[in-house]
Coordinates of C-alpha atoms in Angstrom, one line a residue:
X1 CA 11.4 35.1 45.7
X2 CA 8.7 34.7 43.5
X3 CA 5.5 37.0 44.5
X4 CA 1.9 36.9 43.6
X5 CA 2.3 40.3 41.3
X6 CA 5.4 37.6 39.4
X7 CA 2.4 34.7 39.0
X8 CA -0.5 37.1 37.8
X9 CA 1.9 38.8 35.0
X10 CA 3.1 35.2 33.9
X11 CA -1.0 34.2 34.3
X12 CA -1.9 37.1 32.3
X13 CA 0.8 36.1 29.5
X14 CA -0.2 32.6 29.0
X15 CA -3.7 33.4 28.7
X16 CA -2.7 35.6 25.6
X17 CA -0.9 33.3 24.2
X18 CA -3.3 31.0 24.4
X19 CA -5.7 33.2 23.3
X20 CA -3.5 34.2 20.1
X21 CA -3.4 30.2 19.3
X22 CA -6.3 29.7 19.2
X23 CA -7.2 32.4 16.8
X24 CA -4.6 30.8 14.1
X25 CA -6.8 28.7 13.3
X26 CA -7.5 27.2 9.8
X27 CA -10.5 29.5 9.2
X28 CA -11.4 32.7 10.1
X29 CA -14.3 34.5 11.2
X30 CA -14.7 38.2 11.8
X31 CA -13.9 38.5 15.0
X32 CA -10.4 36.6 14.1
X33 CA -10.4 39.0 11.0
X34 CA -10.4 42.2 13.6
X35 CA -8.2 40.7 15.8
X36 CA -5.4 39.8 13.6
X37 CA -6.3 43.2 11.7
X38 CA -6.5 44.9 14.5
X39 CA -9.8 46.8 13.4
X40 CA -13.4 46.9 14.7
X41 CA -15.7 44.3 13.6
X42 CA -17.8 46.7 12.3
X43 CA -14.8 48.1 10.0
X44 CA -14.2 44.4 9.3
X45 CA -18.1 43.8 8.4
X46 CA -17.8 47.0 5.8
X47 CA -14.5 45.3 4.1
X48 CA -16.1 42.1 3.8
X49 CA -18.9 44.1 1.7
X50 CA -15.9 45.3 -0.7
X51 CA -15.6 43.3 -4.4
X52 CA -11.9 42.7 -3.8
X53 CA -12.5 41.3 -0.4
X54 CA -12.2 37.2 0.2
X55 CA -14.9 35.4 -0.5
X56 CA -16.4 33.8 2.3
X57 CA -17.1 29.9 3.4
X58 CA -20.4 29.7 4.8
X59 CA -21.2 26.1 5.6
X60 CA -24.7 25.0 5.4
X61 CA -26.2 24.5 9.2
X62 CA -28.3 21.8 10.7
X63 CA -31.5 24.2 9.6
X64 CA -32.3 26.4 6.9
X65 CA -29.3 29.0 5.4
X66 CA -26.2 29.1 6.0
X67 CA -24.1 29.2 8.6
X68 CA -21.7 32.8 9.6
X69 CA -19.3 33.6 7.1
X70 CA -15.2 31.7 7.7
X71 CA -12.6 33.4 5.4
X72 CA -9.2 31.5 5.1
X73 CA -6.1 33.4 6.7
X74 CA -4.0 33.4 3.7
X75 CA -6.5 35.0 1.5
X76 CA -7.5 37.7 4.2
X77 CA -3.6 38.5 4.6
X78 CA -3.4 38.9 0.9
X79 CA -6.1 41.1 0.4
X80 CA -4.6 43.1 3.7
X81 CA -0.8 43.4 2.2
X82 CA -2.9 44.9 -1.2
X83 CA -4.0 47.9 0.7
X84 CA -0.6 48.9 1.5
X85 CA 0.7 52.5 0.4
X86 CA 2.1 52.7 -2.7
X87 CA 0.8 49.1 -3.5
X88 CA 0.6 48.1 -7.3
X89 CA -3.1 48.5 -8.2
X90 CA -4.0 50.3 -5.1
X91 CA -6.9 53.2 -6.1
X92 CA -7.7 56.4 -4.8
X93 CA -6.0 59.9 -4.8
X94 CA -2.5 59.9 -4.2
X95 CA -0.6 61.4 -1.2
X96 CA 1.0 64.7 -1.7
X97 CA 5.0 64.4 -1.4
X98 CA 6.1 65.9 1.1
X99 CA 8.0 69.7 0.5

């Protein structure tokens, strides 16, 4: 017998997953970048300020400026996968091995 706790747990997983399609979008902005990150948008707000971080696409708006910053998925992931340990090219100290 199906009972209401059932339909709110099914309720509660459709609404992620619909929530998690629509942030795969084509574009990202930063509160897809934290998401998919899983990072604050502030943290996400310092990386963009990074040299080796992806370039954003701002599109102009309908006034003066430019509109927020969109970042394209693939680039973000490969700038993520960069930072991994022990990456080729990856600076700072190095770990110590472990005894």
């Amino acid at each position: 017998m199906t009972t209401l706790a059932d339909i709110d747990r099914l309720a509660a997983s459709i609404a992620a997953l619909v929530t998690a399609q629509a942030r795969s979008s084509d574009f990202w902005d930063m509160d897809d970048i934290a998401y998919h990150l899983r990072a604050s948008k502030s943290t996400v707000t310092r990386w963009a300020a990074l040299p080796d971080f992806p370039r954003p696409i701002r599109p102009p708006t309908a006034g003066r400026g430019l509109g927020h910053p969109l970042y394209l998925p693939a680039e973000v992931r490969k700038w993520a996968l960069g930072h991994r340990e022990g990456a080729p090219g990856r600076v700072g100290r190095p770990r110590k091995e472990a005894a």
